[in-house]
Short mmCIF file of C-alpha atoms and ligand atoms in Angstrom, two decimals:
data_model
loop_
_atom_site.label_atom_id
_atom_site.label_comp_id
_atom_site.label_asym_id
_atom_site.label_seq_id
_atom_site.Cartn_x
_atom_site.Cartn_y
_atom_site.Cartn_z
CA UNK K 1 31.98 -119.05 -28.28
CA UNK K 2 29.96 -121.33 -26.30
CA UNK K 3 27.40 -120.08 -23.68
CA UNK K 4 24.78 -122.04 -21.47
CA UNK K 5 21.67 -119.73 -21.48
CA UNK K 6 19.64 -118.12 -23.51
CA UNK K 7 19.94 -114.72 -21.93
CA UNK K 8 23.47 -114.95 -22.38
CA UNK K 9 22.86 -115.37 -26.15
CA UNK K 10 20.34 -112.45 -26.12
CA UNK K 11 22.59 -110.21 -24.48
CA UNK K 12 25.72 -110.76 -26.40
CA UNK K 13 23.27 -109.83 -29.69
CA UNK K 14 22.23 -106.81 -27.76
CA UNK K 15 26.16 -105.90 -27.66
CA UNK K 16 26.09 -106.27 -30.98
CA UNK K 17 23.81 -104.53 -31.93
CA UNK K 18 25.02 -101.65 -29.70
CA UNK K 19 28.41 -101.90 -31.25
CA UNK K 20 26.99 -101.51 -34.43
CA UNK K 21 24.91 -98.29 -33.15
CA UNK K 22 27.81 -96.45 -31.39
CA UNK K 23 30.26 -97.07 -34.63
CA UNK K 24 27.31 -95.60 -36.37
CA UNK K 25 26.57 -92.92 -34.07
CA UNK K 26 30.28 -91.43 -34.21
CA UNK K 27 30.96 -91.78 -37.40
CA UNK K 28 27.91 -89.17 -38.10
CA UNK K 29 28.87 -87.02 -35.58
CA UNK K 30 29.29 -82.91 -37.64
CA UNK K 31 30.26 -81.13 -34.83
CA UNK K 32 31.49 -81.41 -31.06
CA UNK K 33 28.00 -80.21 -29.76
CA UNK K 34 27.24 -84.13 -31.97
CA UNK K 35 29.89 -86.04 -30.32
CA UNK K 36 29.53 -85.16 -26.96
CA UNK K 37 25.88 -86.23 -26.79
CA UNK K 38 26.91 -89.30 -28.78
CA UNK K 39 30.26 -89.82 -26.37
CA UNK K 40 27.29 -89.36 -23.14
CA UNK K 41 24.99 -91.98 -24.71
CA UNK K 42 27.41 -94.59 -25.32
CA UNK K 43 30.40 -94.34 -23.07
CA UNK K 44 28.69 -91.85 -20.36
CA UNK K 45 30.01 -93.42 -16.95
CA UNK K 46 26.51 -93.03 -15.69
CA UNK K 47 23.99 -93.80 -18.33
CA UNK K 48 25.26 -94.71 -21.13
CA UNK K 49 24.90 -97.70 -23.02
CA UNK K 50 27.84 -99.26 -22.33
CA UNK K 51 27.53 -98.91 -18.87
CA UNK K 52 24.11 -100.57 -18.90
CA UNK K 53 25.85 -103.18 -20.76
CA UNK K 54 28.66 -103.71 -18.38
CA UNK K 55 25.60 -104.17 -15.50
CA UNK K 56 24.33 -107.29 -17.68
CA UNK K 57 27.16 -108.88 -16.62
CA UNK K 58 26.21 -109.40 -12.86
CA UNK K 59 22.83 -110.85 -14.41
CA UNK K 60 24.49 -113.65 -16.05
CA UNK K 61 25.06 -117.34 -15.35
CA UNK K 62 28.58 -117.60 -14.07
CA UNK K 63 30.12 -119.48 -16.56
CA UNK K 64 28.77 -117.20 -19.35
CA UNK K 65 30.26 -113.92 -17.63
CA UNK K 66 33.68 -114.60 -18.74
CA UNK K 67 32.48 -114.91 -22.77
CA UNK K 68 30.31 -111.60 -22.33
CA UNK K 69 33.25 -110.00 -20.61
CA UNK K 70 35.50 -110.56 -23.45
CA UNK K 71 33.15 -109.59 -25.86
CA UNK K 72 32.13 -106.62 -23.72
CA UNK K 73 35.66 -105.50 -23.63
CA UNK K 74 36.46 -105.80 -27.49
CA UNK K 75 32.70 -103.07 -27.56
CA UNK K 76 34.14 -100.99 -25.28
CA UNK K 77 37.95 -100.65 -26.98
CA UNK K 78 36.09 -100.34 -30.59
CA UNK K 79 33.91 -97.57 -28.90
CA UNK K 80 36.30 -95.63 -27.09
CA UNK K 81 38.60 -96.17 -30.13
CA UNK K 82 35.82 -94.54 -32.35
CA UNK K 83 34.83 -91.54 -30.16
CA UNK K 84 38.77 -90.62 -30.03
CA UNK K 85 39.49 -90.85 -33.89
CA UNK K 86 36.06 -88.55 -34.50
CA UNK K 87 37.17 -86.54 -32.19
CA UNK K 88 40.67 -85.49 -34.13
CA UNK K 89 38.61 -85.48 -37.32
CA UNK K 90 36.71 -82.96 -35.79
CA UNK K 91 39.36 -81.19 -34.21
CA UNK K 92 41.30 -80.55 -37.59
CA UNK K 93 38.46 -79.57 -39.40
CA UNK K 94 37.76 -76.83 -37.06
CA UNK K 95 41.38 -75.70 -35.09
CA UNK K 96 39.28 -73.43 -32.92
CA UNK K 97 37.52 -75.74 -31.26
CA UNK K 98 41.26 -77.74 -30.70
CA UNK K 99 41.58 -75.85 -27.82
CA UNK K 100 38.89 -77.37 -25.72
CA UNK K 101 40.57 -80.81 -26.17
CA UNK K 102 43.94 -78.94 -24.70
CA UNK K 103 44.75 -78.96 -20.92
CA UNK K 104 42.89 -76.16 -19.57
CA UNK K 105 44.27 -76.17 -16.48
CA UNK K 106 47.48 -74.67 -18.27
CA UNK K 107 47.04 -70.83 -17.69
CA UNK K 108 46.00 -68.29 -20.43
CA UNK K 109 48.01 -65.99 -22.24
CA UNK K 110 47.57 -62.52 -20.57
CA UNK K 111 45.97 -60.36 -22.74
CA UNK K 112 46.18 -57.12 -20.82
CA UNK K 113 43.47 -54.64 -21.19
CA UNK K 114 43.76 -51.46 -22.46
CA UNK K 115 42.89 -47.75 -21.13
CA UNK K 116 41.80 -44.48 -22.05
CA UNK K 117 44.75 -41.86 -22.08
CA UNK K 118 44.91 -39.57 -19.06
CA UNK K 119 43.89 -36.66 -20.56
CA UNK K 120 40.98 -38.29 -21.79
CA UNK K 121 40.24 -39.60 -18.44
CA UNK K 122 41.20 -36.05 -16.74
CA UNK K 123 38.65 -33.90 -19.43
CA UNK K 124 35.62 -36.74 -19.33
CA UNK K 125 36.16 -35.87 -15.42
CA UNK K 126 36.37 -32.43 -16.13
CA UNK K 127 33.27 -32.27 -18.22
CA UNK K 128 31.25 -34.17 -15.41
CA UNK K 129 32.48 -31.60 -12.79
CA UNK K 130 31.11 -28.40 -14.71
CA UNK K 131 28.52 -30.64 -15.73
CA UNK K 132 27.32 -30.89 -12.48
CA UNK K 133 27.41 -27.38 -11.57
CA UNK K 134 25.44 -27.01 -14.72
CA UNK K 135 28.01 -25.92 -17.64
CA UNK K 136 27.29 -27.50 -20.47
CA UNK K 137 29.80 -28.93 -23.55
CA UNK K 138 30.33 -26.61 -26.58
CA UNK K 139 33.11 -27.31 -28.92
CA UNK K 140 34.54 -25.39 -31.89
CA UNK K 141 37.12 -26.70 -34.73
CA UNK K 142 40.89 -26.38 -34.46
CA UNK K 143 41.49 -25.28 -37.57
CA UNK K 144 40.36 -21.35 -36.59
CA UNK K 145 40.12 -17.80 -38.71
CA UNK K 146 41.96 -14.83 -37.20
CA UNK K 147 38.25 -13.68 -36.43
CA UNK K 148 37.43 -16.00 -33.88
CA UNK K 149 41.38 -16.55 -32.94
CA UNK K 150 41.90 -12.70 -32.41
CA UNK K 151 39.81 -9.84 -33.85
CA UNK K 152 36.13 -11.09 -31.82
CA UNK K 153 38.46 -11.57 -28.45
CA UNK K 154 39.63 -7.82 -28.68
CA UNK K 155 43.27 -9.00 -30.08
CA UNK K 156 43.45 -6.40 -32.72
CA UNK K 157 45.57 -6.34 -35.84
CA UNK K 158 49.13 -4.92 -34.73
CA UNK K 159 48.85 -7.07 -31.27
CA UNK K 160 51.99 -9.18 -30.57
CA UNK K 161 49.72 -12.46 -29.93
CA UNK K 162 49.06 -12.31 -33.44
CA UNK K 163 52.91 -12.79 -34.53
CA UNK K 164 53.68 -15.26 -36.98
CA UNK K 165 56.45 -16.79 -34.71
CA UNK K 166 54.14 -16.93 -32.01
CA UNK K 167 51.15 -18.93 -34.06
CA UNK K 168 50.92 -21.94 -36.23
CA UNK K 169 49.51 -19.90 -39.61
CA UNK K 170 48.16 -21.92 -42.38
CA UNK K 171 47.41 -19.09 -44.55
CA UNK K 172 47.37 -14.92 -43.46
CA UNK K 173 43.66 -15.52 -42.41
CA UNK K 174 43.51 -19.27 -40.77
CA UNK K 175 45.59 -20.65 -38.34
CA UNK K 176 45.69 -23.81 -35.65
CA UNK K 177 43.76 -22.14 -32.57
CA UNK K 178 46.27 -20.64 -30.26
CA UNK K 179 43.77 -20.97 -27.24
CA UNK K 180 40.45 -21.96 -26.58
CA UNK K 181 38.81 -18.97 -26.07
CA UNK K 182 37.80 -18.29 -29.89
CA UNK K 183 34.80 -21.22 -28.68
CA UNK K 184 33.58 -18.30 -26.42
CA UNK K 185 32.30 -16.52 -29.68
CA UNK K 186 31.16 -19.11 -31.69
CA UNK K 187 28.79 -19.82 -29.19
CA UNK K 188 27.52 -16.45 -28.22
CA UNK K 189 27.39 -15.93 -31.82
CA UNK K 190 25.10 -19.17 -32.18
CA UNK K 191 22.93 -18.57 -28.95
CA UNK K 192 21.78 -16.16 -26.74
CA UNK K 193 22.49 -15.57 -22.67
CA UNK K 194 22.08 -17.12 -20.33
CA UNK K 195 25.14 -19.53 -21.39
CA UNK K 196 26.88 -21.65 -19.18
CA UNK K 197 29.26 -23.65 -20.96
CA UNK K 198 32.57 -25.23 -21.35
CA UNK K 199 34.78 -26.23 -24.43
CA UNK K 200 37.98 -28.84 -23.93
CA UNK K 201 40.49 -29.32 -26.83
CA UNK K 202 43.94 -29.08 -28.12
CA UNK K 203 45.49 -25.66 -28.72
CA UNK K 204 49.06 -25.25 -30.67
CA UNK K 205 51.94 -22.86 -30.10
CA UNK K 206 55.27 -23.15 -31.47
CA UNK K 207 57.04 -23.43 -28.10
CA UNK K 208 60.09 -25.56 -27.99
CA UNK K 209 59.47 -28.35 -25.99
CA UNK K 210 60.45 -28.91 -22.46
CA UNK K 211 59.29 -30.33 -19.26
CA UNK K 212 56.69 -27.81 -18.64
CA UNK K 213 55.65 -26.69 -22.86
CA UNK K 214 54.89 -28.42 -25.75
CA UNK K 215 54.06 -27.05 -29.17
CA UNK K 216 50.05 -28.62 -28.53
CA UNK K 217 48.33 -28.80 -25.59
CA UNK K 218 44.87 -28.58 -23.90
CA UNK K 219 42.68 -26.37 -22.22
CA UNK K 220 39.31 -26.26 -20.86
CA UNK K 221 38.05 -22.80 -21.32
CA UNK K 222 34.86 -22.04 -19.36
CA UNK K 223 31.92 -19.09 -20.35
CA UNK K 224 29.22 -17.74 -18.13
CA UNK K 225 26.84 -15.03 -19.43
CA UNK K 226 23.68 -13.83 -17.93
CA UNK K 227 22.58 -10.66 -16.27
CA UNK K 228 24.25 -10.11 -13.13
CA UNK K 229 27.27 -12.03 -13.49
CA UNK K 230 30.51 -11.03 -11.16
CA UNK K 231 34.01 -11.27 -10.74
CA UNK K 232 32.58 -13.02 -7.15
CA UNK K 233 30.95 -15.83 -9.20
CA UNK K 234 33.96 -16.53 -11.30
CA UNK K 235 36.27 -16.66 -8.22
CA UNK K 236 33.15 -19.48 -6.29
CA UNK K 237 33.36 -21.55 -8.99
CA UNK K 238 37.01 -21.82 -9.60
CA UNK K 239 36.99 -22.87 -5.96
CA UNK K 240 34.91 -25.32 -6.30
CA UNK K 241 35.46 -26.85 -9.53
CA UNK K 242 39.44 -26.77 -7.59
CA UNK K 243 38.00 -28.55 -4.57
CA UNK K 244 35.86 -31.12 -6.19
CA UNK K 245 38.77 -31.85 -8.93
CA UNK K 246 41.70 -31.29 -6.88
CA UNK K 247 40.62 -32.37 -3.37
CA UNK K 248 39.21 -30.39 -0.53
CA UNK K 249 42.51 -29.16 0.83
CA UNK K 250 43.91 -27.62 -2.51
CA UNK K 251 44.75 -23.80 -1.90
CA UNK K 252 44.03 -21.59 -4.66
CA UNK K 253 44.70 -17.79 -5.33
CA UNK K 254 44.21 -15.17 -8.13
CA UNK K 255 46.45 -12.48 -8.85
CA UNK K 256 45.50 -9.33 -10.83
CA UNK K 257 46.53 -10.19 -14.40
CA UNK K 258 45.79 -8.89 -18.42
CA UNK K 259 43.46 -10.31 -21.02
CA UNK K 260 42.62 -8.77 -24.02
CA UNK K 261 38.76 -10.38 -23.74
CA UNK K 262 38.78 -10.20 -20.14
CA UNK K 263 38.22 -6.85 -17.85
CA UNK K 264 39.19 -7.23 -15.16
CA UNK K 265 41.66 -10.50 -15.56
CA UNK K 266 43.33 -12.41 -13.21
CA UNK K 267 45.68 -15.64 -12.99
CA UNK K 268 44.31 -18.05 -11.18
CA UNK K 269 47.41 -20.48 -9.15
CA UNK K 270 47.14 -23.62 -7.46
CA UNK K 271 49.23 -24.87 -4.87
CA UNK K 272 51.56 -27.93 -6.07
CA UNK K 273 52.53 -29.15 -3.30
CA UNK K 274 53.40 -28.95 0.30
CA UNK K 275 56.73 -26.84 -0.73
CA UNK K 276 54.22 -24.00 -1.39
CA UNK K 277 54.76 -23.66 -4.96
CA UNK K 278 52.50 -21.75 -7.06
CA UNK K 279 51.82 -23.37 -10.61
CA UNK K 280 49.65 -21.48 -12.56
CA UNK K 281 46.42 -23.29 -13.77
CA UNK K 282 45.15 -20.54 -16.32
CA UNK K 283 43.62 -17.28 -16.59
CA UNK K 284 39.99 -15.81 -16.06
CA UNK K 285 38.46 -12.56 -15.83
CA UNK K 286 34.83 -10.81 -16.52
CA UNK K 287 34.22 -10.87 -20.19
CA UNK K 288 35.60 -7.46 -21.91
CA UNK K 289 32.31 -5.33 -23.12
CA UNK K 290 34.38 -4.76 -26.49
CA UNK K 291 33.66 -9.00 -26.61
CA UNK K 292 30.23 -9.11 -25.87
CA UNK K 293 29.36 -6.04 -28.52
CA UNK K 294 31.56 -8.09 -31.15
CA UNK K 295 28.99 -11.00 -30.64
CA UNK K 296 26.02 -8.78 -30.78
CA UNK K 297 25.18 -8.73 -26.86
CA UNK K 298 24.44 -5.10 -25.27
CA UNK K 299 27.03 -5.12 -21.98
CA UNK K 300 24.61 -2.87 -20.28
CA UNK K 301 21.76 -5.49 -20.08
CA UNK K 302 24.61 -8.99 -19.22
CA UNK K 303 27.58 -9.64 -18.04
CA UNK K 304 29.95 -12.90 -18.14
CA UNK K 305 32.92 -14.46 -16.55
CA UNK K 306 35.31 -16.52 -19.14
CA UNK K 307 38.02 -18.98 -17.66
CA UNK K 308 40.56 -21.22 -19.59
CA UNK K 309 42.44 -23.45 -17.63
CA UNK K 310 45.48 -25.99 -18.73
CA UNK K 311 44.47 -29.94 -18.64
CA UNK K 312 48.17 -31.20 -18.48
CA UNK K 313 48.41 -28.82 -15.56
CA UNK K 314 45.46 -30.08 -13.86
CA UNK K 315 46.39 -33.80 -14.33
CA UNK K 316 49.63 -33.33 -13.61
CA UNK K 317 48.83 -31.91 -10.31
CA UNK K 318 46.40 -34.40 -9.80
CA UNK K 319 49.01 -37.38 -10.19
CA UNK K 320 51.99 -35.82 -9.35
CA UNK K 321 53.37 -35.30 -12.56
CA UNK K 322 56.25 -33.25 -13.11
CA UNK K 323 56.86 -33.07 -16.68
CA UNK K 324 54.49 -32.92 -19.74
CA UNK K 325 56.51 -34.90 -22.32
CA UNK K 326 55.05 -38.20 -21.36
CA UNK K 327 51.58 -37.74 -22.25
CA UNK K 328 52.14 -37.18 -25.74
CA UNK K 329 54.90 -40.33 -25.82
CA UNK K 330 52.74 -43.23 -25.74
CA UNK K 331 54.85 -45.34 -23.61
CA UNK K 332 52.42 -48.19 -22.44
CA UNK K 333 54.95 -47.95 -18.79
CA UNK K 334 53.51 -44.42 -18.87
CA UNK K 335 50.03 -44.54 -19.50
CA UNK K 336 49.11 -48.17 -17.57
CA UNK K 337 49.40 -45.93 -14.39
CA UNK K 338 45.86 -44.51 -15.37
N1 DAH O 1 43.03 -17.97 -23.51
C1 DAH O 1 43.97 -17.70 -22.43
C2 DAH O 1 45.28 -18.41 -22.74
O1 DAH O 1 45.29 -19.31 -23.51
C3 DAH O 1 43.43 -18.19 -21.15
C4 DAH O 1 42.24 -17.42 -20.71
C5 DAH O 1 42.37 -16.26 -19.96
C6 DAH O 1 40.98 -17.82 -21.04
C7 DAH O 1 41.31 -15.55 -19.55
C8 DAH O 1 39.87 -17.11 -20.63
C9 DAH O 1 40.05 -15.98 -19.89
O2 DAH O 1 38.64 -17.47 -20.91
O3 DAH O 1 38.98 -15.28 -19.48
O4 DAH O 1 46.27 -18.07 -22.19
#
């Protein structure tokens, strides 16, 4: 190759030499954080060394440009050629990084995000409600003792709630809890009034199942002790707890009803829908004295309301729901609604 000037001569050694660098360069690259600053440096459109290179050109004599060119082209190929091959070492030495050299523009796979279940959703609302009208959260196991199921809520021995057919038994004196009620007494035997509180969580009954039963359910069951509690407090926050769960233009009524651990008890309804169809959302009443002396408390000095409510019921009403079976089915059609 024959050139007229000496900066011709310089030049083409300085393309040398930066052919020998960027071979270099790549070749040492570990990892694509490595060969993008070497890919920048060399073949970067804006600074990089090639570039610079390429801008020699215009400096040059005019019959040396067409040697430089060629020689500046063979760089360039060997270059690019070296940043592509280091970049599929890379890429099958670590395959999760191959994505990046994929076409992005090629959309995702959907991934879908997943939910808590309704009832979850429907007692973490519940909680907050109560919470906020200052009830706090109790809880108490499932697996219960006749004691706390039946004897402390004034369900004596020979009672018909207490039939085997009617009860999930695991032994004559434990069973699964047939309501939530039996957390009533474990926390008035643990503290003392004033107690606001409420307790959500699965209760079992051998019902056969159907759109409105299922052998397990849950309730939120509600207690209020201190002195001067009344039948006119339980029925104001009912109401309220309806309204701010339910929406301001739920009706609600209570018709006289029997507890064993309430005196007196009602049933409290709710209005389903604009048919005017009752569904009942539990039951309620003024804590029986025969309760509050099991726990140790003297009836004369406090009194308590006590309400357990369903959570299907309430969610169901909520959402329009019209038959319980799908909450416990897990069918992702189902529970995306939530
Ligand atoms: N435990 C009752 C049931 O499962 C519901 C209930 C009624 C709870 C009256 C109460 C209450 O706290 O006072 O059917």
């Amino acid at each position: 190759m024959s050139v007229t000037s000496k900066e011709t001569l310089i030049a083409l050694v300085e393309l040398g030499g930066l052919e020998a660098d960027g071979l270099q360069a790549f070749e040492a690259v570990a990892s694509i954080g490595d060969w993008e600053v070497a890919r920048v440096a060399f073949l970067g459109l804006k600074q990089g060394r090639l570039k610079t290179a390429q801008e020699v050109l215009k400096t040059l004599p005019g019959p040396d440009r067409r040697a430089y060119g060629q020689r500046f082209n063979a760089v360039k190929t060997a270059l690019e050629a070296a940043c592509e091959r280091e970049r599929e070492r890379l890429d099958q030495s670590a395959p999760v990084i191959k994505m990046l050299g994929e076409d992005l523009s090629v959309p995702g796979a959907h991934l879908g995000f997943g939910r808590r279940h309704p009832l979850t959703q429907t007692s973490e609302e519940l909680i907050d409600i109560f919470g906020r009208m200052g009830f706090e959260l109790a809880r108490g196991p499932e697996i219960e003792d006749t004691f706390h199921n039946f004897e402390a809520l004034n369900i004596p021995g020979d009672h018909p709630a207490r039939e085997p057919l009617d009860n999930f038994y695991l032994s004559p004196k434990s069973l699964l809890r047939s309501q939530t009620s039996t957390v009533q007494i474990r926390v008035m035997e643990a503290t003392q009034p004033p107690i606001r509180v409420v307790a959500l969580g699965r209760v079992y009954r051998p019902d056969a199942v159907d759109a409105t039963h299922s052998f397990m359910f849950h309730q939120i069951e509600g207690l209020y002790v201190d002195r001067g509690v009344t039948m006119a407090n339980l029925k104001s926050t009912l109401r309220q707890f309806a309204k701010s769960y339910l929406g301001q233009d739920v009706t609600v009524r209570f018709r006289p009803s029997f507890f064993p651990f309430t005196e007196p008890s009602v049933e409290v309804d709710m209005m389903w829908d604009s048919s005017g169809r009752w569904v009942e959302m539990g039951g309620a009443g003024m804590v029986d004295p025969n309760v509050l002396r099991s726990v140790g408390y003297d009836p004369d000095e406090v009194s308590g309301f006590a309400f357990g409510l369903g959570i299907e019921r309430l969610c169901m009403r909520r959402h329009g729901i019209d038959d319980i079976r799908p909450f416990y089915q897990n069918d992702v059609r189902f529970l995306s609604q939530f």
